[in-house]
C-alpha positions as a Markdown table, in Angstrom:
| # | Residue | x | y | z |
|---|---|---|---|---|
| 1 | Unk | 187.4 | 23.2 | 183.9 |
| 2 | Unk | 186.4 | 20.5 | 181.8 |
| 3 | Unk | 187.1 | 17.4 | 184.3 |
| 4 | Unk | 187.7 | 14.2 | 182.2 |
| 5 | Unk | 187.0 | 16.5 | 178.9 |
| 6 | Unk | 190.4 | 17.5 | 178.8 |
| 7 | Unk | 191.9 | 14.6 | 178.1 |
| 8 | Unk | 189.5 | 14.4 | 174.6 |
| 9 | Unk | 190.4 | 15.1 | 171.3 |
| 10 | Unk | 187.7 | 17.5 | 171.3 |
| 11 | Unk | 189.3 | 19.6 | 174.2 |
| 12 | Unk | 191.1 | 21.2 | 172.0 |
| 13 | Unk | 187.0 | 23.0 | 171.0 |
| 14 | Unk | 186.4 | 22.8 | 175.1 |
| 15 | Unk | 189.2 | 24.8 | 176.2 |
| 16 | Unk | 189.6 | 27.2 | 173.5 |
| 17 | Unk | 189.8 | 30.8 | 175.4 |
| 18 | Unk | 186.6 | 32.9 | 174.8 |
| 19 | Unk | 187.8 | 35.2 | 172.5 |
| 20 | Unk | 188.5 | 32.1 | 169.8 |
| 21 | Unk | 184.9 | 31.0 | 170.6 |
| 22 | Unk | 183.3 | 35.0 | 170.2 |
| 23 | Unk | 183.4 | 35.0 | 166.4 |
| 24 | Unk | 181.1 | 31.8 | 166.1 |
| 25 | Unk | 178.2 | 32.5 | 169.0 |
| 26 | Unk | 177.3 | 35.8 | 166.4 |
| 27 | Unk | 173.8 | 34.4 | 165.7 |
| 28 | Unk | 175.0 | 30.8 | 165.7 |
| 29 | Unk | 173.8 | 28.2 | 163.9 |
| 30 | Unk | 173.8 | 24.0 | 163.9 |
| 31 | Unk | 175.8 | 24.4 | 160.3 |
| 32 | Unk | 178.4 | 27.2 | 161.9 |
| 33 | Unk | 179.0 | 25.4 | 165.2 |
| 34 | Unk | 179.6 | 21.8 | 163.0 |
| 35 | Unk | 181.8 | 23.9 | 160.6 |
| 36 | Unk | 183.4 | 25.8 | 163.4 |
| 37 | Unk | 184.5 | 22.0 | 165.1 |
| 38 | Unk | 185.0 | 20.5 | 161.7 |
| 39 | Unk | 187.7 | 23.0 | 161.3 |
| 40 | Unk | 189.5 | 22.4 | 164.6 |
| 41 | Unk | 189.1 | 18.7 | 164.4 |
| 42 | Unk | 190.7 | 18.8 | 161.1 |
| 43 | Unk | 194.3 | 20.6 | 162.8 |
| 44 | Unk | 194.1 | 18.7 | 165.8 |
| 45 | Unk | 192.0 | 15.6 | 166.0 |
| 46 | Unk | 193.6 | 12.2 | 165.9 |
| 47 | Unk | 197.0 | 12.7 | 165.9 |
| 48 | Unk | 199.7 | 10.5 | 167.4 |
| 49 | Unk | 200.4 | 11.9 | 170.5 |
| 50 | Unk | 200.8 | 11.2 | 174.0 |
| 51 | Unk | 197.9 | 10.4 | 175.5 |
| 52 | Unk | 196.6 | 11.1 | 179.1 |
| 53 | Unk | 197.7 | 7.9 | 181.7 |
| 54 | Unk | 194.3 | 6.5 | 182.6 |
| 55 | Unk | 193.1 | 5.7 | 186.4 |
| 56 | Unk | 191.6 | 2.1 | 187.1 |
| 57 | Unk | 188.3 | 1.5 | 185.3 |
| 58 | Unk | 185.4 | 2.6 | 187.0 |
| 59 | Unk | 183.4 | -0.6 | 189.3 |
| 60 | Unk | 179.8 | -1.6 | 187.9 |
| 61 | Unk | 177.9 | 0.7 | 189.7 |
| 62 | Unk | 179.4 | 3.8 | 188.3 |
| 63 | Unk | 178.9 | 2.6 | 185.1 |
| 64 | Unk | 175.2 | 2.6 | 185.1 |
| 65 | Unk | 173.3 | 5.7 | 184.5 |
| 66 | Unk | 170.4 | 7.6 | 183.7 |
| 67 | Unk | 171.3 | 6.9 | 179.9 |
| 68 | Unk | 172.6 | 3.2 | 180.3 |
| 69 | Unk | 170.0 | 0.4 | 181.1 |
| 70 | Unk | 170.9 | -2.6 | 183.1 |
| 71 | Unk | 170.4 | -5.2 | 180.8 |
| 72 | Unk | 172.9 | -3.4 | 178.2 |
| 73 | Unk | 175.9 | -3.2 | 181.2 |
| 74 | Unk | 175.3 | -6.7 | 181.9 |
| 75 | Unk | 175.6 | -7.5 | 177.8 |
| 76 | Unk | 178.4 | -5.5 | 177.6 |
| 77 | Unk | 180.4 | -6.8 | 180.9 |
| 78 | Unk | 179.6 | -10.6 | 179.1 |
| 79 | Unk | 181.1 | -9.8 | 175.9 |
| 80 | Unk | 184.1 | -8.2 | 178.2 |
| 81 | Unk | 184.3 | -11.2 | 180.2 |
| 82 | Unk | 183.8 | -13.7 | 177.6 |
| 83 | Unk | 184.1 | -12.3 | 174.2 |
| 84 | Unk | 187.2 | -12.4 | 171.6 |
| 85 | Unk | 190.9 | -11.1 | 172.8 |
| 86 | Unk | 193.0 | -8.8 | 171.1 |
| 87 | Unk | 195.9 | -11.0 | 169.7 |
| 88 | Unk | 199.2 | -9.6 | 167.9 |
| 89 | Unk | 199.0 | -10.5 | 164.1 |
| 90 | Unk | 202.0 | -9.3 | 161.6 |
| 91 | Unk | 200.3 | -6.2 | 160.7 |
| 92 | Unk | 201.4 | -3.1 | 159.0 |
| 93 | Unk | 201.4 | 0.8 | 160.3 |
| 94 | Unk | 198.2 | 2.1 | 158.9 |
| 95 | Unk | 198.8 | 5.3 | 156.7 |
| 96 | Unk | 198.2 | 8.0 | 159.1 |
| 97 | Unk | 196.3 | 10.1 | 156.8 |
| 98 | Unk | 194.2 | 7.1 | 156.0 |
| 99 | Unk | 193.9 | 5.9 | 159.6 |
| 100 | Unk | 192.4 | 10.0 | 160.4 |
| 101 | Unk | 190.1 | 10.0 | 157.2 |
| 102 | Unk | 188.2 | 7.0 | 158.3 |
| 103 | Unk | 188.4 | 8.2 | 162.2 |
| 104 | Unk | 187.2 | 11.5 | 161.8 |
| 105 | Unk | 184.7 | 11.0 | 158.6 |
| 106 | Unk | 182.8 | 8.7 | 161.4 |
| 107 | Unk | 183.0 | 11.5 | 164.1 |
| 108 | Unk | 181.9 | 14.1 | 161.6 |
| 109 | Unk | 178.9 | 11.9 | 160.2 |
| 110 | Unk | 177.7 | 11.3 | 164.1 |
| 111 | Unk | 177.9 | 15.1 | 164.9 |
| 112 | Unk | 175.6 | 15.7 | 161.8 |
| 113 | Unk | 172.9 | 13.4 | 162.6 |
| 114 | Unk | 172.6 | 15.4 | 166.0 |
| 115 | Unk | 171.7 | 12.7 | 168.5 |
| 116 | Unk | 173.6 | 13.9 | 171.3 |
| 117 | Unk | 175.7 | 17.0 | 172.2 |
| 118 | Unk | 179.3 | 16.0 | 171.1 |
| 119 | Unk | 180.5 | 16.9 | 174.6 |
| 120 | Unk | 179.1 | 14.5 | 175.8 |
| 121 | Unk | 180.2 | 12.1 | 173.4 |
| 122 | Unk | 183.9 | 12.9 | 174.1 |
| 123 | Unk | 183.4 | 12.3 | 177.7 |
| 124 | Unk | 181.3 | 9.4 | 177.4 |
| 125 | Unk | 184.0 | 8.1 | 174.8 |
| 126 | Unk | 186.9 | 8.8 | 177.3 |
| 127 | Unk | 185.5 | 6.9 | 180.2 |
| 128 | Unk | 184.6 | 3.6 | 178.1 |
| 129 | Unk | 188.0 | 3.9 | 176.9 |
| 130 | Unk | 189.2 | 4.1 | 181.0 |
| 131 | Unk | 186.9 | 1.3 | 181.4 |
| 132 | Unk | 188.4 | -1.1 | 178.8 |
| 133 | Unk | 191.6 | 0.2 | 178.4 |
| 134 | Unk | 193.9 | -2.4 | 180.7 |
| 135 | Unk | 191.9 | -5.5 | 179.6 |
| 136 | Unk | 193.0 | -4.7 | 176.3 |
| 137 | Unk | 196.5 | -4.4 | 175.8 |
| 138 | Unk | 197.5 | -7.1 | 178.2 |
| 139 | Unk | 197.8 | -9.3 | 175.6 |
| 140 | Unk | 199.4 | -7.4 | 173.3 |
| 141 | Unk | 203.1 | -6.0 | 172.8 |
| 142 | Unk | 203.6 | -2.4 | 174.0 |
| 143 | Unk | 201.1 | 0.2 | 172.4 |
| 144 | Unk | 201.5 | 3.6 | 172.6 |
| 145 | Unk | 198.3 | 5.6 | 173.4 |
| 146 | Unk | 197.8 | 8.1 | 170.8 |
| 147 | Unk | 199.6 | 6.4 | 167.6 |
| 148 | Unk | 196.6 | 5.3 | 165.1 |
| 149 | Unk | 199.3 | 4.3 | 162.5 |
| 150 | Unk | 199.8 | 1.8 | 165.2 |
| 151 | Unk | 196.6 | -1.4 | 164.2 |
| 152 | Unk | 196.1 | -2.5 | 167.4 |
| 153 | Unk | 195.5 | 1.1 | 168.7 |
| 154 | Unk | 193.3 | 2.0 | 165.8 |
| 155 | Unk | 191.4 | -1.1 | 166.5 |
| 156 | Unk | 190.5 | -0.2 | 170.0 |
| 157 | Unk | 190.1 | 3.5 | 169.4 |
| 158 | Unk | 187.3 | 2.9 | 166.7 |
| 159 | Unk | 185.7 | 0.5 | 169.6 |
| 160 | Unk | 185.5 | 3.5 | 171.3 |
| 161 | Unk | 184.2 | 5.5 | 169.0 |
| 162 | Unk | 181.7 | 3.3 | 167.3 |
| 163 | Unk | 180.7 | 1.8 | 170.8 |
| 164 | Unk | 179.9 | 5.2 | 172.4 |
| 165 | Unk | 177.9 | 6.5 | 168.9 |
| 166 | Unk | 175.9 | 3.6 | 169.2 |
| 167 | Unk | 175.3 | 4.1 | 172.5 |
| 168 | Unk | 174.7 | 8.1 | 171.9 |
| 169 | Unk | 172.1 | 6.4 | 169.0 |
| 170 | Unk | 170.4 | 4.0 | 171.4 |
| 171 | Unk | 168.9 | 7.2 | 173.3 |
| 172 | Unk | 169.2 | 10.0 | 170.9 |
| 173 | Unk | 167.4 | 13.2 | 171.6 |
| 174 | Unk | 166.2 | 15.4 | 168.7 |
| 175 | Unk | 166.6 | 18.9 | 170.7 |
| 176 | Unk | 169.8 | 18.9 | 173.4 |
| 177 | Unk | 172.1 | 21.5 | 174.2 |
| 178 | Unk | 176.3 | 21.3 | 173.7 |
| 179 | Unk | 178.9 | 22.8 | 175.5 |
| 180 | Unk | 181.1 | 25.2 | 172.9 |
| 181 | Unk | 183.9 | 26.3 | 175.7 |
| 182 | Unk | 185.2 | 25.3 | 179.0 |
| 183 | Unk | 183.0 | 28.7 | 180.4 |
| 184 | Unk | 180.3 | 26.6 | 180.4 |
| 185 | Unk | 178.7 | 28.3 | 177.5 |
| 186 | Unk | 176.3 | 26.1 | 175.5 |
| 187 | Unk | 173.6 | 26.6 | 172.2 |
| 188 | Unk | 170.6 | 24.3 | 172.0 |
| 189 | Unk | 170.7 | 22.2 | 169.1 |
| 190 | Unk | 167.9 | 20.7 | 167.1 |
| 191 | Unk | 168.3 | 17.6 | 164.4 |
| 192 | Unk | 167.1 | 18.7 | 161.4 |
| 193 | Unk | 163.8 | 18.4 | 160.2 |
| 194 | Unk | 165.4 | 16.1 | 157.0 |
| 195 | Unk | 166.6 | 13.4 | 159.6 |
| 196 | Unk | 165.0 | 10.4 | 160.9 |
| 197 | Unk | 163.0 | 11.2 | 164.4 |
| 198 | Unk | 163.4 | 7.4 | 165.1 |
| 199 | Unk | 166.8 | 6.7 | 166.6 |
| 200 | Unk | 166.7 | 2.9 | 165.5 |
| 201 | Unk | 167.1 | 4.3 | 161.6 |
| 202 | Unk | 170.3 | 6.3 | 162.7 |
| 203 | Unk | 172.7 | 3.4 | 162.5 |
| 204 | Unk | 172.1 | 2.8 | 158.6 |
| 205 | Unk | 171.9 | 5.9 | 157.7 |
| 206 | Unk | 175.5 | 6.7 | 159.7 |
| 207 | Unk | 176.5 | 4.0 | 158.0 |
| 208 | Unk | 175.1 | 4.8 | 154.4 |
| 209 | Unk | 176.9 | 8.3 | 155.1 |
| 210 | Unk | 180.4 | 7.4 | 156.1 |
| 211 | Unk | 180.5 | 4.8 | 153.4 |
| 212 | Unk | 179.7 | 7.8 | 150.8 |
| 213 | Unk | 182.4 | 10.1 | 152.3 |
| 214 | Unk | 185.1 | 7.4 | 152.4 |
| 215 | Unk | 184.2 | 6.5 | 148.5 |
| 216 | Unk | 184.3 | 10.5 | 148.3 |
| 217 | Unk | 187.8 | 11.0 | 149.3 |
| 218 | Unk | 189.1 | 7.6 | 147.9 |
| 219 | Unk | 188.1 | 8.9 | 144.1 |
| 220 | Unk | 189.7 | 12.3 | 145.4 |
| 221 | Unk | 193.0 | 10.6 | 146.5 |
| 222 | Unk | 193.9 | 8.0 | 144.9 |
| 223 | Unk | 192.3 | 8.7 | 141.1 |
| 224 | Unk | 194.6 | 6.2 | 139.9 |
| 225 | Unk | 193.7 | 3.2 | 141.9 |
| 226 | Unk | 189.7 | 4.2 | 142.7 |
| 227 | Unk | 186.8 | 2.4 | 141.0 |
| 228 | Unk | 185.4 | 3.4 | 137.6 |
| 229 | Unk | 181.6 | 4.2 | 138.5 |
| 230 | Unk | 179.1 | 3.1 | 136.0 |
| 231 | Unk | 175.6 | 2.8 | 136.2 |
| 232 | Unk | 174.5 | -0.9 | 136.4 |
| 233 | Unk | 178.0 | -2.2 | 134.7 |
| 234 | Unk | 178.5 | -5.8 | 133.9 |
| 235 | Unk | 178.9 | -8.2 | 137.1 |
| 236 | Unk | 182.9 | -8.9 | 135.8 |
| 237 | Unk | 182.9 | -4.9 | 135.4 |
| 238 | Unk | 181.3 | -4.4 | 139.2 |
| 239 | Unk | 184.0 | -7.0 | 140.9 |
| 240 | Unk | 186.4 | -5.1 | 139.0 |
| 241 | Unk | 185.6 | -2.3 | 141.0 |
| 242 | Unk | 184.7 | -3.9 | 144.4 |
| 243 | Unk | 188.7 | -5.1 | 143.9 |
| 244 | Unk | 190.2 | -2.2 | 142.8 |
| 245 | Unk | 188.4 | -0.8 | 146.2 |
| 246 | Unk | 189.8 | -3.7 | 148.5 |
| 247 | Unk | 193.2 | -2.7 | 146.7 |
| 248 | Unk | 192.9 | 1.2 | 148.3 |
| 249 | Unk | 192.9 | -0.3 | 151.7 |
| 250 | Unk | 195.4 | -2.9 | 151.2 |
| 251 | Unk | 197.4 | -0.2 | 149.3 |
| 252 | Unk | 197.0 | 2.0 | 152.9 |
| 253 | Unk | 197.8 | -0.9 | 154.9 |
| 254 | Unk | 194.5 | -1.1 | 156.9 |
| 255 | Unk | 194.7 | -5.0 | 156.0 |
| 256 | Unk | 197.1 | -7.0 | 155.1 |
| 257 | Unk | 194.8 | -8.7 | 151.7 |
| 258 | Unk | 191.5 | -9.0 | 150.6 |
| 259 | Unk | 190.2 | -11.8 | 148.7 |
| 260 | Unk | 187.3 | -11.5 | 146.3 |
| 261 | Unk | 185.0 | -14.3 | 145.6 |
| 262 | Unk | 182.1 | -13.9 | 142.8 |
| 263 | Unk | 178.7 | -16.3 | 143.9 |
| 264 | Unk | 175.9 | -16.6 | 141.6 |
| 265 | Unk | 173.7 | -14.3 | 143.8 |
| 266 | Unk | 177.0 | -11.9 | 145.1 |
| 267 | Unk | 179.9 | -11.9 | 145.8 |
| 268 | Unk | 182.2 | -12.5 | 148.8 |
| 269 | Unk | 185.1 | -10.2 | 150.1 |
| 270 | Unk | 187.5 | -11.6 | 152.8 |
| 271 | Unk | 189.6 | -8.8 | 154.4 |
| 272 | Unk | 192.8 | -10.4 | 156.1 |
| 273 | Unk | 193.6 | -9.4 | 159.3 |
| 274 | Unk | 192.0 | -5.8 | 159.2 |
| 275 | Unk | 193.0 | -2.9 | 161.1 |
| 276 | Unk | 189.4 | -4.2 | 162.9 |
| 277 | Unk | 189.3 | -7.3 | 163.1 |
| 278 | Unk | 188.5 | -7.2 | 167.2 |
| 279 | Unk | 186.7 | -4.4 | 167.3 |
| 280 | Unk | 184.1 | -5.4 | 164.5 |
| 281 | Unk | 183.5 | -8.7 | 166.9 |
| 282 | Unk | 183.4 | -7.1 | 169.8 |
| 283 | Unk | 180.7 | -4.3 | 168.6 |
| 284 | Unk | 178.7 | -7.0 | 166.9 |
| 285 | Unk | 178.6 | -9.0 | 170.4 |
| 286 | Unk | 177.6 | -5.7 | 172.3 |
| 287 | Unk | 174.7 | -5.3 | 169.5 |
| 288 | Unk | 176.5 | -2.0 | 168.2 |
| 289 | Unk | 176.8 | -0.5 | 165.1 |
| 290 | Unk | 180.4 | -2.1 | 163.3 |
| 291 | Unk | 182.9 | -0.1 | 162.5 |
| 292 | Unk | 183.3 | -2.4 | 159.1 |
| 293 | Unk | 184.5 | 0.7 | 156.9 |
| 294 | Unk | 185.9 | -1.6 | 153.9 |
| 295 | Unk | 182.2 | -3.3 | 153.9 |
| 296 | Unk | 180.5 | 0.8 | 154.1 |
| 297 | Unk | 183.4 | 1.7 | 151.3 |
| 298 | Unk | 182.2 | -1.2 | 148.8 |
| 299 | Unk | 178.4 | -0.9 | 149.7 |
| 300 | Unk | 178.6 | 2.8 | 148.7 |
| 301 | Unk | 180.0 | 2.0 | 145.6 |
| 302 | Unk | 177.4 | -0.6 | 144.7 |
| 303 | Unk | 174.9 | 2.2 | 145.5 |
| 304 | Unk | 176.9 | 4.6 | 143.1 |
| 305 | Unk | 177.1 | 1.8 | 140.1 |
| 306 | Unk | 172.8 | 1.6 | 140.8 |
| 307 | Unk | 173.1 | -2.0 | 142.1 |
| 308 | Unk | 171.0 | -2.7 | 144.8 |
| 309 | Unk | 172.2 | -5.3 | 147.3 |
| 310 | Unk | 172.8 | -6.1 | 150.8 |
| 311 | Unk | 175.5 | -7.8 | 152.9 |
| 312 | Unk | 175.9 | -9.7 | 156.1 |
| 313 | Unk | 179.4 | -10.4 | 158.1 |
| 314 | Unk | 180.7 | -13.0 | 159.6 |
| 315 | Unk | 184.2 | -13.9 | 161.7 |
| 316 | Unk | 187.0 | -16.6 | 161.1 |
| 317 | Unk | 189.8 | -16.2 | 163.1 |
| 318 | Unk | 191.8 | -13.1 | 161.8 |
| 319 | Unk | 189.6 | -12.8 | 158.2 |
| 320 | Unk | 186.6 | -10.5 | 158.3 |
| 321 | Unk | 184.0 | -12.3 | 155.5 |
| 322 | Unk | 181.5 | -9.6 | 154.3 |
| 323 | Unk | 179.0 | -11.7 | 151.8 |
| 324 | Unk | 177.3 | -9.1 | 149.6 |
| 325 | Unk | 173.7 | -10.7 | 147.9 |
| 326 | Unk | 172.0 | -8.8 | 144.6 |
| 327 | Unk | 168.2 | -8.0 | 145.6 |
């Protein structure tokens, strides 16, 4: 069986019979077996549905492991025990077809920098989620496991996610082998030459990626509202853009307003009460990648227009403030 695993999304790879499995393990490679759960993910990945009751979270012991140091359980245990609470703000259901792009672009984007087998990461995912799970929604209204339209459960399921591939980043191995059914069959995979060797460059570079792919299907979607890319337009030209951006995930309800302020050296963008406004605390605390996808959207853009710039975050209340400097 696949113990915990088959409460995953990716169980639905797992526990496909062998005969679905057969067709791929014909001289398989890193690009057929991403393609091959790319495809699956795609029909059953992140979906509201009912989602498996969860058993107490597991004591501090069990929590450490080979692949955990000490130091980053206690950091994380602090930030559980004294970091931000969840708190119910008059948020909007998230488009569901926005709420799975920006879900499953950042799954797809870890499984291609090929730091860890994505078995692994589903399990490893599933248990922080155990672990965190009943501290969460105590303070909140009802939320129903499985519904991402649903902000406060997209905000803790991209903790999950984002918290587990940072930790999956933190110790990433270059040659690993993955699990491809619940026979216990696995391939070995290797990261490809092309990528970083050093795991400390993954997080920018996951970042860079999933900001390109959410710009990507944003121009693809929603022609009418995207940004007009030019190369090094005027600065009233490139706020036009960076709002017309904001306006896509306002327009998608994954905040409830943005609100654009031009600075001689940048700019400042203030998302209200985003779909992560916890989780982006929370990951910062735990020293983990953020899952700040409006900040990766506009940075990809500003990459696209040939303006090079950087940004840094910080948190008021329920307003995420990413301020965006000009090099």
């Amino acid at each position: 069986g696949c113990l915990s695993l088959r409460c995953c999304a990716f169980c639905s790879v797992l526990c496909l019979p062998a005969s679905t499995i057969n067709p791929m393990r014909q001289g398989i490679t890193s690009v057929a077996r991403r393609s091959f759960a790319a495809h699956l993910l795609a029909s059953t990945v992140l979906v509201p549905a009912p989602a498996p009751a969860l058993v107490q979270p597991r004591p501090l012991d069990e929590r450490i492991d080979s692949r955990t140091s000490f130091a980053q359980i206690l950091r994380e245990q602090a930030v559980r025990a004294a970091g931000p609470r969840p708190r119910s703000l008059p948020r909007r259901r998230i488009d569901i077809d926005f709420a799975v792009l920006l879900m499953r672009t950042s799954y797809a984007t870890a499984d291609e920098l090929d730091f860890m087998p994505m078995d692994e990461f589903q399990k490893r995912q599933f248990l922080l989620r155990q672990d965190d799970w009943e501290g969460y929604r105590q303070p909140l209204p009802p939320v129903k496991q499985g519904d991402i339209s649903d902000p406060n459960y997209f905000d803790f399921m991209s903790y999950c996610q984002y918290a587990t591939i940072a930790a999956g980043m933190r110790d990433g191995r270059v040659v690993f082998e993955e699990l491809i059914d619940a026979n216990g069959t696995s391939v070995v995979v290797a990261r490809d030459p092309a990528l970083p060797r050093d795991n400390a460059r993954l997080p920018a570079l996951l970042s860079l990626r999933v900001g390109d792919k959410i710009l990507d299907a944003i121009a693809e979607r929603y022609p009418g509202l995207a940004p007009t890319v030019e190369l090094r337009p005027s600065r009233a030209a490139l706020l036009e853009g960076v709002k017309a951006l904001a306006q896509v995930f306002e327009y998608n309800n994954y905040l409830l307003s943005a609100r654009l302020e031009p600075s001689e050296r940048g700019f400042q963008l203030s998302a209200i009460a985003p779909a992560t406004v916890w989780s982006q605390q929370v990951l910062s605390l735990r020293g983990d990648l953020a899952n700040d996808f409006e900040a990766k959207a506009i940075a990809a853009y500003l990459r696209r227009c040939a303006v090079d710039a950087s940004y840094t975050t910080r948190y008021e209340g329920s307003e995420v403030v990413h301020i965006f400097v000009y090099a």
